[in-house]
Every structure is written in structure tokens, then in C-alpha cells.
Amino acid sequence: MRAMKMVVQRWSTMCGDRGMSTAEYAVGTIAAAAFAGLLFKILTSSQVKSLLLQIIEKALKIAS
């Protein structure tokens, strides 16, 4: 058991700080929410809606 503790301790010192801290999680979450908001705004714009509608209509005409 002592050997296992030594291996874990040595491994953790070799790897350094891994993962994100709480502040990094907060910044990452805010960035993801901002990106999602931007993507939502783009996809709900009238230009994108008309483009998607054209693509769907063209696909339906080809399938018929």
C-alpha cells in the first residue's frame, strides 16, 4: 500500500496541475453560452432561414 501511495504521489508531481479550476470552468461556461447565443442568432436570421428553406425545397424536388 505504501508503494502505491508513492507511485500516486510521484505521478501527480510529474503531471503537474491538470484540469480546470472553478474560475476556468466559469469562463469556459460563459464562452460556451456566448457562442451558443451567437449561433442561435445566426441560425434564426431571415437570410439563413430562406437559404435552408431553398435547400430543403430543392432536396424535395429531387426526391420526387
Coordinates of C-alpha atoms in Angstrom, one line a residue:
M1 CA 0.0 0.0 0.0
R2 CA 2.9 2.4 0.8
A3 CA 4.3 1.7 -2.7
M4 CA 1.0 2.6 -4.3
K5 CA 0.9 5.9 -2.4
M6 CA 4.4 6.7 -3.5
V7 CA 3.5 5.9 -7.1
V8 CA 0.4 8.1 -7.0
Q9 CA 2.4 11.0 -5.3
R10 CA 5.2 10.8 -7.9
W11 CA 2.7 10.6 -10.8
S12 CA 0.8 13.7 -9.5
T13 CA 4.0 15.7 -9.2
M14 CA 5.1 14.7 -12.7
C15 CA 1.9 15.6 -14.3
G16 CA 1.6 19.0 -12.7
D17 CA -1.7 20.8 -12.5
R18 CA -4.3 19.0 -14.6
G19 CA -7.8 20.0 -15.3
M20 CA -9.6 23.3 -14.9
S21 CA -10.2 25.3 -11.7
T22 CA -13.5 26.8 -10.8
A23 CA -12.7 30.1 -12.4
E24 CA -11.7 28.4 -15.6
Y25 CA -15.0 26.5 -15.6
A26 CA -16.9 29.8 -15.2
V27 CA -15.0 31.4 -18.1
G28 CA -15.5 28.3 -20.2
T29 CA -19.2 28.2 -19.4
I30 CA -19.6 31.9 -20.3
A31 CA -17.7 31.4 -23.5
A32 CA -19.9 28.4 -24.5
A33 CA -23.1 30.3 -23.7
A34 CA -21.9 33.3 -25.7
F35 CA -21.1 31.0 -28.7
A36 CA -24.5 29.3 -28.4
G37 CA -26.2 32.7 -28.4
L38 CA -24.3 33.8 -31.4
L39 CA -25.0 30.6 -33.2
F40 CA -28.7 30.9 -32.3
K41 CA -28.8 34.5 -33.6
I42 CA -27.2 33.4 -36.9
L43 CA -29.4 30.4 -37.5
T44 CA -32.6 32.3 -36.7
S45 CA -31.8 35.2 -39.1
S46 CA -34.1 35.6 -42.1
Q47 CA -31.2 35.0 -44.6
V48 CA -30.3 31.7 -43.1
K49 CA -33.9 30.6 -42.9
S50 CA -34.5 31.3 -46.5
L51 CA -31.3 29.6 -47.5
L52 CA -32.3 26.5 -45.5
L53 CA -35.8 26.6 -47.0
Q54 CA -34.3 26.7 -50.5
I55 CA -32.1 23.7 -49.8
I56 CA -35.0 21.7 -48.4
E57 CA -37.2 22.6 -51.3
K58 CA -34.5 21.6 -53.8
A59 CA -34.0 18.3 -52.0
L60 CA -37.7 17.6 -52.0
K61 CA -37.9 18.3 -55.8
I62 CA -35.0 16.0 -56.5
A63 CA -36.6 13.2 -54.4
S64 CA -39.9 13.5 -56.2

